[in-house]
mmCIF file of C-alpha atoms in Angstrom:
data_model
loop_
_atom_site.group_PDB
_atom_site.id
_atom_site.type_symbol
_atom_site.label_atom_id
_atom_site.label_comp_id
_atom_site.label_asym_id
_atom_site.label_seq_id
_atom_site.Cartn_x
_atom_site.Cartn_y
_atom_site.Cartn_z
ATOM 1 C CA MET A 229 0.000 0.000 0.000
ATOM 2 C CA PHE A 230 2.733 2.456 0.971
ATOM 3 C CA LYS A 231 4.715 1.897 -2.231
ATOM 4 C CA ASN A 232 1.658 2.216 -4.447
ATOM 5 C CA GLN A 233 0.741 5.511 -2.826
ATOM 6 C CA LEU A 234 4.266 6.822 -3.317
ATOM 7 C CA LEU A 235 4.421 5.794 -6.963
ATOM 8 C CA THR A 236 1.162 7.575 -7.753
ATOM 9 C CA LYS A 237 2.251 10.734 -5.965
ATOM 10 C CA CYS A 238 5.764 10.872 -7.439
ATOM 11 C CA SER A 239 4.804 10.087 -11.018
ATOM 12 C CA ALA A 240 2.337 12.968 -10.939
ATOM 13 C CA VAL A 241 4.904 15.655 -10.108
ATOM 14 C CA LEU A 242 8.326 14.532 -11.410
ATOM 15 C CA ASP A 243 9.317 14.912 -15.053
ATOM 16 C CA PRO A 244 12.260 12.665 -16.074
ATOM 17 C CA VAL A 245 15.043 14.439 -17.973
ATOM 18 C CA GLY A 246 17.790 12.924 -20.114
ATOM 19 C CA LYS A 247 18.650 9.252 -19.633
ATOM 20 C CA PRO A 248 15.477 7.280 -18.816
ATOM 21 C CA LEU A 249 15.101 5.700 -15.412
ATOM 22 C CA PRO A 250 15.487 1.913 -15.762
ATOM 23 C CA GLU A 251 13.405 -0.729 -14.070
ATOM 24 C CA PRO A 252 14.380 -1.231 -10.406
ATOM 25 C CA ASN A 253 17.464 -3.429 -10.012
ATOM 26 C CA ARG A 254 17.590 -5.690 -6.972
ATOM 27 C CA LYS A 255 21.389 -5.374 -6.884
ATOM 28 C CA VAL A 256 21.095 -1.681 -5.955
ATOM 29 C CA ARG A 257 21.867 -1.244 -2.260
ATOM 30 C CA LEU A 258 22.141 2.552 -2.046
ATOM 31 C CA ILE A 259 20.201 5.394 -3.658
ATOM 32 C CA VAL A 260 21.551 8.933 -3.269
ATOM 33 C CA THR A 261 18.922 11.707 -3.381
ATOM 34 C CA ILE A 262 19.866 15.324 -4.169
ATOM 35 C CA PRO A 263 17.313 18.158 -4.246
ATOM 36 C CA ALA A 264 18.655 21.110 -6.248
ATOM 37 C CA LYS A 265 17.253 24.586 -6.721
ATOM 38 C CA ASN A 266 19.363 27.095 -8.682
ATOM 39 C CA GLU A 267 22.621 25.290 -7.889
ATOM 40 C CA GLU A 268 24.492 25.905 -11.142
ATOM 41 C CA ASP A 269 27.582 27.012 -9.168
ATOM 42 C CA ASN A 270 27.787 23.775 -7.167
ATOM 43 C CA ILE A 271 26.033 20.847 -8.832
ATOM 44 C CA TRP A 272 28.915 19.886 -11.143
ATOM 45 C CA LYS A 273 31.342 19.563 -8.209
ATOM 46 C CA THR A 274 28.760 17.586 -6.238
ATOM 47 C CA LEU A 275 28.240 15.097 -9.052
ATOM 48 C CA SER A 276 31.962 14.900 -9.872
ATOM 49 C CA ALA A 277 32.734 13.780 -6.326
ATOM 50 C CA LEU A 278 30.265 10.926 -6.744
ATOM 51 C CA THR A 279 32.047 9.631 -9.852
ATOM 52 C CA LYS A 280 35.249 9.186 -7.814
ATOM 53 C CA GLN A 281 33.890 6.726 -5.268
ATOM 54 C CA SER A 282 36.145 3.786 -4.367
ATOM 55 C CA ASN A 283 36.959 1.335 -1.592
ATOM 56 C CA GLY A 284 40.610 2.375 -1.629
ATOM 57 C CA LEU A 285 41.542 -0.296 -4.167
ATOM 58 C CA SER A 286 38.984 -0.019 -6.945
ATOM 59 C CA SER A 287 35.979 2.051 -7.995
ATOM 60 C CA ILE A 288 32.565 1.266 -6.534
ATOM 61 C CA SER A 289 30.552 -0.655 -9.113
ATOM 62 C CA SER A 290 27.654 1.371 -10.507
ATOM 63 C CA GLU A 291 25.391 -1.684 -10.165
ATOM 64 C CA PHE A 292 25.267 -1.096 -6.390
ATOM 65 C CA TYR A 293 23.937 2.476 -6.357
ATOM 66 C CA GLU A 294 21.897 5.151 -8.126
ATOM 67 C CA VAL A 295 21.914 8.950 -7.918
ATOM 68 C CA LEU A 296 18.612 10.833 -8.233
ATOM 69 C CA VAL A 297 18.673 14.615 -8.720
ATOM 70 C CA LEU A 298 15.570 16.799 -8.645
ATOM 71 C CA CYS A 299 15.905 20.192 -10.347
ATOM 72 C CA ASN A 300 13.164 21.927 -8.411
ATOM 73 C CA GLN A 301 11.716 25.210 -9.697
ATOM 74 C CA CYS A 302 15.100 26.093 -11.230
ATOM 75 C CA THR A 303 15.474 29.398 -13.091
ATOM 76 C CA ASP A 304 19.210 29.037 -13.807
ATOM 77 C CA HIS A 305 21.270 26.409 -15.663
ATOM 78 C CA THR A 306 21.188 23.655 -13.005
ATOM 79 C CA GLU A 307 19.188 21.311 -15.213
ATOM 80 C CA GLU A 308 21.389 21.940 -18.261
ATOM 81 C CA TYR A 309 24.551 21.257 -16.251
ATOM 82 C CA CYS A 310 23.058 17.996 -14.938
ATOM 83 C CA LYS A 311 22.188 16.851 -18.467
ATOM 84 C CA LEU A 312 25.631 17.831 -19.747
ATOM 85 C CA PHE A 313 27.264 15.949 -16.873
ATOM 86 C CA GLN A 314 25.136 12.928 -17.692
ATOM 87 C CA ASN A 315 26.267 13.074 -21.331
ATOM 88 C CA PHE A 316 29.943 13.261 -20.324
ATOM 89 C CA HIS A 317 29.552 10.338 -17.866
ATOM 90 C CA SER A 318 27.245 7.962 -19.706
ATOM 91 C CA ASP A 319 28.067 4.986 -17.438
ATOM 92 C CA PHE A 320 27.438 6.933 -14.228
ATOM 93 C CA PRO A 321 24.031 5.896 -12.731
ATOM 94 C CA LEU A 322 22.664 9.467 -12.632
ATOM 95 C CA TYR A 323 18.957 10.081 -13.217
ATOM 96 C CA ILE A 324 17.556 13.587 -13.444
ATOM 97 C CA PHE A 325 14.087 14.942 -12.749
ATOM 98 C CA ARG A 326 12.664 18.417 -12.953
ATOM 99 C CA THR A 327 9.496 19.909 -11.558
ATOM 100 C CA TYR A 328 7.652 23.201 -11.538
ATOM 101 C CA ASP A 329 4.756 21.673 -9.648
ATOM 102 C CA PRO A 330 3.598 24.290 -7.108
ATOM 103 C CA ARG A 331 3.141 21.546 -4.530
ATOM 104 C CA ILE A 332 6.914 20.995 -4.466
ATOM 105 C CA ASN A 333 7.434 24.388 -2.862
ATOM 106 C CA ASN A 334 10.172 23.737 -0.289
ATOM 107 C CA VAL A 335 13.232 21.585 0.320
ATOM 108 C CA GLY A 336 11.335 19.199 2.587
ATOM 109 C CA MET A 337 8.788 18.430 -0.109
ATOM 110 C CA ALA A 338 11.576 18.053 -2.690
ATOM 111 C CA ARG A 339 13.368 15.582 -0.438
ATOM 112 C CA ARG A 340 10.090 13.806 0.176
ATOM 113 C CA VAL A 341 9.289 13.064 -3.466
ATOM 114 C CA LEU A 342 12.904 12.042 -4.180
ATOM 115 C CA MET A 343 13.097 9.713 -1.179
ATOM 116 C CA ASP A 344 9.655 8.306 -1.959
ATOM 117 C CA THR A 345 10.843 7.572 -5.502
ATOM 118 C CA ALA A 346 13.961 5.899 -4.112
ATOM 119 C CA SER A 347 11.828 3.886 -1.695
ATOM 120 C CA HIS A 348 9.893 2.417 -4.613
ATOM 121 C CA ARG A 349 13.129 1.412 -6.375
ATOM 122 C CA ILE A 350 15.170 -0.221 -3.629
ATOM 123 C CA SER A 351 14.766 -3.317 -1.473
ATOM 124 C CA PRO A 352 13.508 -2.995 2.120
ATOM 125 C CA ASP A 353 17.073 -3.590 3.352
ATOM 126 C CA GLY A 354 18.614 -0.902 1.101
ATOM 127 C CA LEU A 355 19.676 2.573 2.228
ATOM 128 C CA ILE A 356 18.150 5.830 1.002
ATOM 129 C CA ILE A 357 20.836 8.508 1.309
ATOM 130 C CA THR A 358 20.259 12.252 1.497
ATOM 131 C CA THR A 359 22.763 14.927 0.555
ATOM 132 C CA ASP A 360 22.701 18.483 -0.819
ATOM 133 C CA ALA A 361 23.632 20.080 -4.133
ATOM 134 C CA ASP A 362 26.328 22.227 -2.457
ATOM 135 C CA THR A 363 27.977 19.219 -0.792
ATOM 136 C CA GLN A 364 30.917 17.102 -1.936
ATOM 137 C CA ALA A 365 31.299 13.512 -0.801
ATOM 138 C CA ASP A 366 34.593 12.041 0.325
ATOM 139 C CA SER A 367 35.932 9.392 -2.080
ATOM 140 C CA ASN A 368 35.140 6.638 0.475
ATOM 141 C CA TRP A 369 31.599 7.901 1.103
ATOM 142 C CA LEU A 370 29.600 5.230 -0.702
ATOM 143 C CA ASN A 371 31.945 2.467 0.402
ATOM 144 C CA ALA A 372 31.411 3.536 4.016
ATOM 145 C CA TYR A 373 27.643 3.283 3.568
ATOM 146 C CA LEU A 374 27.955 -0.078 1.791
ATOM 147 C CA THR A 375 29.927 -1.347 4.795
ATOM 148 C CA LEU A 376 27.394 0.026 7.288
ATOM 149 C CA GLN A 377 24.423 -1.192 5.235
ATOM 150 C CA VAL A 378 25.015 -4.814 6.288
ATOM 151 C CA LYS A 379 24.970 -3.905 9.994
ATOM 152 C CA PRO A 380 21.777 -3.841 12.117
ATOM 153 C CA LEU A 381 21.358 -0.060 11.917
ATOM 154 C CA ASP A 382 18.249 1.866 10.882
ATOM 155 C CA LEU A 383 19.502 5.440 10.482
ATOM 156 C CA ILE A 384 23.134 6.383 9.860
ATOM 157 C CA CYS A 385 24.220 9.988 10.366
ATOM 158 C CA GLY A 386 27.495 10.733 8.597
ATOM 159 C CA TYR A 387 30.124 13.319 9.437
ATOM 160 C CA ILE A 388 29.801 16.816 7.914
ATOM 161 C CA HIS A 389 32.888 18.963 7.417
ATOM 162 C CA PRO A 390 32.209 22.677 6.757
ATOM 163 C CA ASP A 391 34.053 24.348 3.870
ATOM 164 C CA LEU A 392 35.592 27.355 5.617
ATOM 165 C CA LYS A 393 36.919 29.089 2.488
ATOM 166 C CA GLY A 394 35.700 32.679 2.401
ATOM 167 C CA LEU A 395 34.105 32.475 5.841
ATOM 168 C CA PRO A 396 34.751 35.641 7.932
ATOM 169 C CA ALA A 397 36.964 35.175 10.970
ATOM 170 C CA GLU A 398 34.181 35.935 13.465
ATOM 171 C CA ALA A 399 31.839 33.415 11.838
ATOM 172 C CA ARG A 400 34.616 30.828 11.727
ATOM 173 C CA LYS A 401 35.285 31.336 15.439
ATOM 174 C CA LYS A 402 31.609 30.943 16.332
ATOM 175 C CA LEU A 403 31.226 27.880 14.109
ATOM 176 C CA HIS A 404 34.097 26.151 15.929
ATOM 177 C CA GLN A 405 32.602 27.246 19.245
ATOM 178 C CA ASN A 406 29.199 25.819 18.284
ATOM 179 C CA ARG A 407 30.739 22.520 17.181
ATOM 180 C CA ASN A 408 32.723 22.274 20.394
ATOM 181 C CA TYR A 409 29.556 22.788 22.407
ATOM 182 C CA ILE A 410 27.413 20.232 20.575
ATOM 183 C CA ASN A 411 30.191 17.653 20.790
ATOM 184 C CA LEU A 412 30.419 18.180 24.555
ATOM 185 C CA VAL A 413 26.633 17.825 24.806
ATOM 186 C CA SER A 414 26.766 14.636 22.741
ATOM 187 C CA ARG A 415 29.431 13.248 25.066
ATOM 188 C CA LEU A 416 27.331 14.126 28.120
ATOM 189 C CA GLU A 417 24.240 12.534 26.583
ATOM 190 C CA SER A 418 26.138 9.337 25.791
ATOM 191 C CA GLN A 419 27.188 9.180 29.438
ATOM 192 C CA PHE A 420 23.710 9.655 30.913
ATOM 193 C CA CYS A 421 21.625 8.058 28.144
ATOM 194 C CA PRO A 422 23.851 5.438 26.473
ATOM 195 C CA HIS A 423 22.660 3.600 23.372
ATOM 196 C CA GLU A 424 24.190 0.292 22.316
ATOM 197 C CA SER A 425 24.014 1.203 18.624
ATOM 198 C CA ASP A 426 25.538 4.657 19.147
ATOM 199 C CA PRO A 427 28.391 4.524 21.684
ATOM 200 C CA TRP A 428 30.894 7.269 22.429
ATOM 201 C CA PRO A 429 32.998 8.477 20.683
ATOM 202 C CA ARG A 430 30.499 9.735 18.150
ATOM 203 C CA HIS A 431 29.692 13.007 16.439
ATOM 204 C CA SER A 432 26.442 14.968 16.719
ATOM 205 C CA HIS A 433 25.424 15.747 13.114
ATOM 206 C CA ASN A 434 21.851 14.832 12.136
ATOM 207 C CA SER A 435 21.563 16.825 8.911
ATOM 208 C CA GLY A 436 20.402 16.445 5.316
ATOM 209 C CA PRO A 437 23.860 16.685 3.695
ATOM 210 C CA ASN A 438 24.814 13.254 5.059
ATOM 211 C CA MET A 439 22.195 10.788 6.290
ATOM 212 C CA ALA A 440 21.049 7.316 5.250
ATOM 213 C CA ILE A 441 17.885 5.522 6.313
ATOM 214 C CA ARG A 442 16.928 1.866 5.907
ATOM 215 C CA ASN A 443 14.080 1.679 3.375
ATOM 216 C CA SER A 444 11.935 -0.579 5.563
ATOM 217 C CA VAL A 445 12.237 1.984 8.373
ATOM 218 C CA TYR A 446 11.514 4.883 6.005
ATOM 219 C CA GLN A 447 8.276 3.156 5.059
ATOM 220 C CA GLN A 448 7.320 2.273 8.640
ATOM 221 C CA ILE A 449 7.654 5.875 9.864
ATOM 222 C CA GLY A 450 5.694 7.245 6.903
ATOM 223 C CA GLY A 451 8.542 9.006 5.099
ATOM 224 C CA ILE A 452 10.344 12.282 5.683
ATOM 225 C CA PRO A 453 8.111 15.180 6.840
ATOM 226 C CA PRO A 454 7.750 17.670 3.918
ATOM 227 C CA LEU A 455 8.662 20.712 6.032
ATOM 228 C CA SER A 456 10.025 24.011 4.743
ATOM 229 C CA CYS A 457 12.929 23.809 7.208
ATOM 230 C CA PHE A 458 14.539 21.216 9.491
ATOM 231 C CA GLU A 459 12.893 18.335 7.648
ATOM 232 C CA ASP A 460 16.095 16.365 8.230
ATOM 233 C CA ILE A 461 15.899 16.896 11.995
ATOM 234 C CA ALA A 462 12.234 15.878 11.907
ATOM 235 C CA LEU A 463 13.194 12.659 10.096
ATOM 236 C CA TYR A 464 15.849 11.953 12.720
ATOM 237 C CA GLN A 465 13.355 12.532 15.538
ATOM 238 C CA LYS A 466 10.756 10.264 13.909
ATOM 239 C CA VAL A 467 13.290 7.434 13.695
ATOM 240 C CA VAL A 468 14.405 7.967 17.307
ATOM 241 C CA GLY A 469 10.814 8.337 18.505
ATOM 242 C CA HIS A 470 9.872 4.980 16.986
ATOM 243 C CA GLY A 471 12.721 3.297 18.862
ATOM 244 C CA PHE A 472 14.849 2.372 15.841
ATOM 245 C CA LYS A 473 18.641 2.065 15.964
ATOM 246 C CA VAL A 474 20.580 5.240 15.141
ATOM 247 C CA HIS A 475 24.332 5.465 14.642
ATOM 248 C CA HIS A 476 26.522 8.569 14.270
ATOM 249 C CA SER A 477 29.475 7.390 12.182
ATOM 250 C CA PHE A 478 32.670 9.261 11.309
ATOM 251 C CA LYS A 479 33.252 7.075 8.235
ATOM 252 C CA PRO A 480 30.823 8.549 5.663
ATOM 253 C CA LYS A 481 32.273 12.071 5.261
ATOM 254 C CA VAL A 482 31.163 15.060 3.203
ATOM 255 C CA THR A 483 32.199 18.696 2.883
ATOM 256 C CA THR A 484 29.404 21.251 2.646
ATOM 257 C CA SER A 485 29.410 24.956 1.857
ATOM 258 C CA CYS A 486 29.195 27.704 4.476
ATOM 259 C CA ARG A 487 27.290 30.215 2.384
ATOM 260 C CA SER A 488 25.601 32.943 4.403
ATOM 261 C CA ILE A 489 22.859 33.525 1.820
ATOM 262 C CA SER A 490 20.371 31.029 3.155
ATOM 263 C CA ARG A 491 18.230 29.058 0.710
ATOM 264 C CA VAL A 492 15.975 28.117 3.628
ATOM 265 C CA PRO A 493 14.927 30.667 6.283
ATOM 266 C CA GLY A 494 16.220 29.432 9.623
ATOM 267 C CA GLY A 495 18.611 26.925 8.063
ATOM 268 C CA PHE A 496 22.401 26.590 8.240
ATOM 269 C CA GLY A 497 22.898 29.660 6.038
ATOM 270 C CA THR A 498 20.893 31.759 8.498
ATOM 271 C CA GLN A 499 23.043 30.447 11.332
ATOM 272 C CA ILE A 500 26.202 31.353 9.399
ATOM 273 C CA LYS A 501 24.834 34.855 8.801
ATOM 274 C CA ASN A 502 24.083 35.281 12.516
ATOM 275 C CA TRP A 503 27.626 34.223 13.343
ATOM 276 C CA THR A 504 28.958 37.162 11.291
ATOM 277 C CA THR A 505 27.150 39.593 13.636
ATOM 278 C CA SER A 506 27.594 40.496 17.300
ATOM 279 C CA ILE A 507 24.781 38.107 18.294
ATOM 280 C CA THR A 508 25.916 35.773 21.081
ATOM 281 C CA GLU A 509 24.464 32.284 20.948
ATOM 282 C CA GLU A 510 22.655 31.131 24.088
ATOM 283 C CA VAL A 511 22.398 27.428 24.875
ATOM 284 C CA GLU A 512 21.609 24.962 27.644
ATOM 285 C CA GLY A 513 24.112 25.017 30.486
ATOM 286 C CA LEU A 514 25.420 22.062 32.439
ATOM 287 C CA GLU A 515 22.757 22.090 35.154
ATOM 288 C CA LYS A 516 19.925 22.265 32.624
ATOM 289 C CA LEU A 517 21.391 19.420 30.581
ATOM 290 C CA TYR A 518 22.015 17.410 33.740
ATOM 291 C CA GLU A 519 18.403 17.730 34.929
ATOM 292 C CA ARG A 520 17.037 16.889 31.474
ATOM 293 C CA TYR A 521 19.185 13.798 30.995
ATOM 294 C CA MET A 522 18.525 12.582 34.526
ATOM 295 C CA ALA A 523 14.792 12.966 33.877
ATOM 296 C CA PHE A 524 15.128 10.994 30.641
ATOM 297 C CA THR A 525 16.983 8.252 32.506
ATOM 298 C CA GLU A 526 14.164 8.092 35.051
ATOM 299 C CA ILE A 527 11.590 8.004 32.240
ATOM 300 C CA ARG A 528 13.230 4.893 30.829
ATOM 301 C CA GLU A 529 13.296 3.330 34.297
ATOM 302 C CA CYS A 530 9.628 4.176 34.768
ATOM 303 C CA TYR A 531 8.644 2.408 31.541
ATOM 304 C CA ARG A 532 10.385 -0.701 32.816
ATOM 305 C CA GLU A 533 8.845 -0.443 36.293
ATOM 306 C CA PRO A 534 6.439 2.437 37.085
ATOM 307 C CA LYS A 535 6.971 3.902 40.548
ATOM 308 C CA ASP A 536 5.387 6.895 42.255
ATOM 309 C CA GLU A 537 8.772 8.215 43.372
ATOM 310 C CA LEU A 538 9.953 8.238 39.746
ATOM 311 C CA PHE A 539 6.895 10.173 38.590
ATOM 312 C CA THR A 540 7.527 12.652 41.390
ATOM 313 C CA SER A 541 11.188 13.059 40.496
ATOM 314 C CA ILE A 542 10.478 13.518 36.772
ATOM 315 C CA SER A 543 7.837 16.101 37.600
ATOM 316 C CA LYS A 544 10.216 18.018 39.868
ATOM 317 C CA ARG A 545 13.108 17.945 37.428
ATOM 318 C CA LEU A 546 11.126 19.079 34.368
ATOM 319 C CA LYS A 547 8.791 21.483 36.212
ATOM 320 C CA LEU A 548 5.710 19.584 35.101
ATOM 321 C CA LYS A 549 2.603 18.637 37.059
ATOM 322 C CA ILE A 550 2.535 14.980 38.075
ATOM 323 C CA SER A 551 -0.853 14.609 36.383
ATOM 324 C CA ASN A 552 0.666 15.859 33.120
ATOM 325 C CA VAL A 553 3.604 13.486 33.443
ATOM 326 C CA LYS A 554 1.296 10.507 33.963
ATOM 327 C CA PHE A 555 -0.845 11.594 31.003
ATOM 328 C CA LEU A 556 2.235 11.703 28.780
ATOM 329 C CA PHE A 557 3.132 8.166 29.852
ATOM 330 C CA GLN A 558 -0.376 7.027 28.948
ATOM 331 C CA THR A 559 -0.252 8.609 25.492
ATOM 332 C CA HIS A 560 3.224 7.412 24.489
ATOM 333 C CA PRO A 561 3.694 3.652 24.071
ATOM 334 C CA GLN A 562 7.471 3.787 24.565
ATOM 335 C CA SER A 563 10.061 5.967 26.262
ATOM 336 C CA SER A 564 11.778 7.055 23.028
ATOM 337 C CA SER A 565 8.586 8.665 21.734
ATOM 338 C CA LEU A 566 7.964 10.519 24.998
ATOM 339 C CA ILE A 567 11.556 11.760 25.194
ATOM 340 C CA VAL A 568 11.447 13.199 21.656
ATOM 341 C CA THR A 569 8.173 14.965 22.520
ATOM 342 C CA LEU A 570 9.676 16.427 25.694
ATOM 343 C CA GLU A 571 12.830 17.584 23.880
ATOM 344 C CA ASN A 572 10.623 19.684 21.615
ATOM 345 C CA GLU A 573 8.111 20.860 24.218
ATOM 346 C CA LEU A 574 10.630 21.878 26.878
ATOM 347 C CA LYS A 575 12.082 24.535 24.563
ATOM 348 C CA ASP A 576 8.925 26.603 25.116
ATOM 349 C CA HIS A 577 7.975 25.379 28.606
ATOM 350 C CA LEU A 578 8.134 28.566 30.682
ATOM 351 C CA PRO A 579 8.582 27.066 34.207
ATOM 352 C CA TRP A 580 11.443 24.908 32.925
ATOM 353 C CA ASN A 581 13.197 27.807 31.199
ATOM 354 C CA LEU A 582 12.709 30.159 34.148
ATOM 355 C CA ALA A 583 14.268 27.560 36.448
ATOM 356 C CA HIS A 584 17.124 26.928 34.018
ATOM 357 C CA PRO A 585 17.700 29.922 31.726
ATOM 358 C CA ASN A 586 20.008 29.387 28.787
ATOM 359 C CA LYS A 587 23.555 30.696 29.028
ATOM 360 C CA GLN A 588 26.042 32.276 26.680
ATOM 361 C CA ILE A 589 27.728 29.484 24.778
ATOM 362 C CA HIS A 590 31.252 30.183 26.037
ATOM 363 C CA ILE A 591 30.016 29.866 29.636
ATOM 364 C CA ALA A 592 28.224 26.599 28.872
ATOM 365 C CA ILE A 593 31.374 25.224 27.216
ATOM 366 C CA LYS A 594 33.451 26.120 30.277
ATOM 367 C CA GLU A 595 30.935 24.346 32.536
ATOM 368 C CA LEU A 596 30.921 21.198 30.419
ATOM 369 C CA GLU A 597 34.699 21.088 30.077
ATOM 370 C CA GLY A 598 34.983 21.529 33.847
ATOM 371 C CA TYR A 599 32.535 18.685 34.382
ATOM 372 C CA PHE A 600 34.558 16.265 32.268
ATOM 373 C CA VAL A 601 37.779 17.223 34.034
ATOM 374 C CA ASN A 602 35.975 16.575 37.305
ATOM 375 C CA PHE A 603 34.547 13.355 35.907
ATOM 376 C CA SER A 604 38.031 12.112 35.035
ATOM 377 C CA GLN A 605 39.418 13.017 38.459
ATOM 378 C CA THR A 606 36.545 11.530 40.478
ATOM 379 C CA THR A 607 36.554 8.373 38.357
ATOM 380 C CA ASN A 608 40.244 7.880 39.077
ATOM 381 C CA SER A 609 39.647 8.461 42.800
ATOM 382 C CA ASN A 610 36.598 6.115 42.872
ATOM 383 C CA LYS A 611 34.251 8.989 43.709
ATOM 384 C CA SER A 612 30.978 9.604 41.909
ATOM 385 C CA PRO A 613 31.216 12.509 39.436
ATOM 386 C CA LEU A 614 27.472 13.022 39.812
ATOM 387 C CA ILE A 615 27.775 13.514 43.570
ATOM 388 C CA SER A 616 30.648 15.950 42.984
ATOM 389 C CA LEU A 617 28.510 17.863 40.510
ATOM 390 C CA ILE A 618 25.610 18.106 42.953
ATOM 391 C CA ASN A 619 27.905 19.171 45.788
ATOM 392 C CA SER A 620 29.500 21.873 43.652
ATOM 393 C CA LYS A 621 26.046 23.244 42.825
ATOM 394 C CA GLU A 622 25.057 23.284 46.493
ATOM 395 C CA HIS A 623 28.125 25.346 47.419
ATOM 396 C CA GLU A 624 27.697 27.991 44.696
#
């Protein structure tokens, strides 16, 4: 049913260009999807990187993968460059679509129809990969995904390296600061909320330039949400919320542009633009993260064995009424779904944010770095780093 619905939807809005799309081949294990809107300055480099894929000894056989590009509402020469590239590389498994359908009016919808098309063409065990038209894959990119494809993983988030060329010094400084912070947060999360499929060390990128989802999982969660922004984050949260296995791997690597002219309001380009100004980023500090992760740990415990003292503790930590906490447990069949909901809702939950206001990012980084120094020292001395953290807070 799902595949039939997708085929009807996709065939109505996508117009094939150039080399015709062949019948699905069961040997295909990966399908790369690339939405492109007015990317004439980047698309050739993006496609060129994909022709250089190898395992270190030989080129990756084209029978194992396909590349689908959607030229969406383009008013420049993106489509012409794609067709020219296809003519120059006749053996490269590139298939081009174009659309001016008004329903395909944002990047989330463009990703949706591409990934739905890929879902119809690949086996349930295959991987649907997302990347961007301003992103260049490392030469081992596809080989890394082929290696990970045989493992029991449902969503693989690859590493994203920013292209710093032309980036102003202030923006470069803030980008490094932001990355330092999110890596520290990821390390803290892995300590409090460990996942067997995603152990530390890991990175913290969950973005469209470098993700791959198992087709069977893509179908079970109902596809990627067709949002105008952060559709990739929404996909990640849907997979996590359903309890599937996520892995943040350093092996599939890409380099993406740091352009400050954002194609999507609120996206990475907007963040880059903000970093060129005097705006200081405010983020969750150590205490706020600590209370949130401890609450999430207790939520998982409560799903295994509900206890009144756990409900009370969760309520106190998150500044929620006990009745609301119990209602959330009743409406979410598993802890992963509830935790994703809380991660989104707490951002605007006034009592929570009044109790734990966000801090300037450099202060939060200092707190986290201090915690891990303390963690190392207390671990070596057989003391609990959590007790030390609590004691330090009580003496402030």
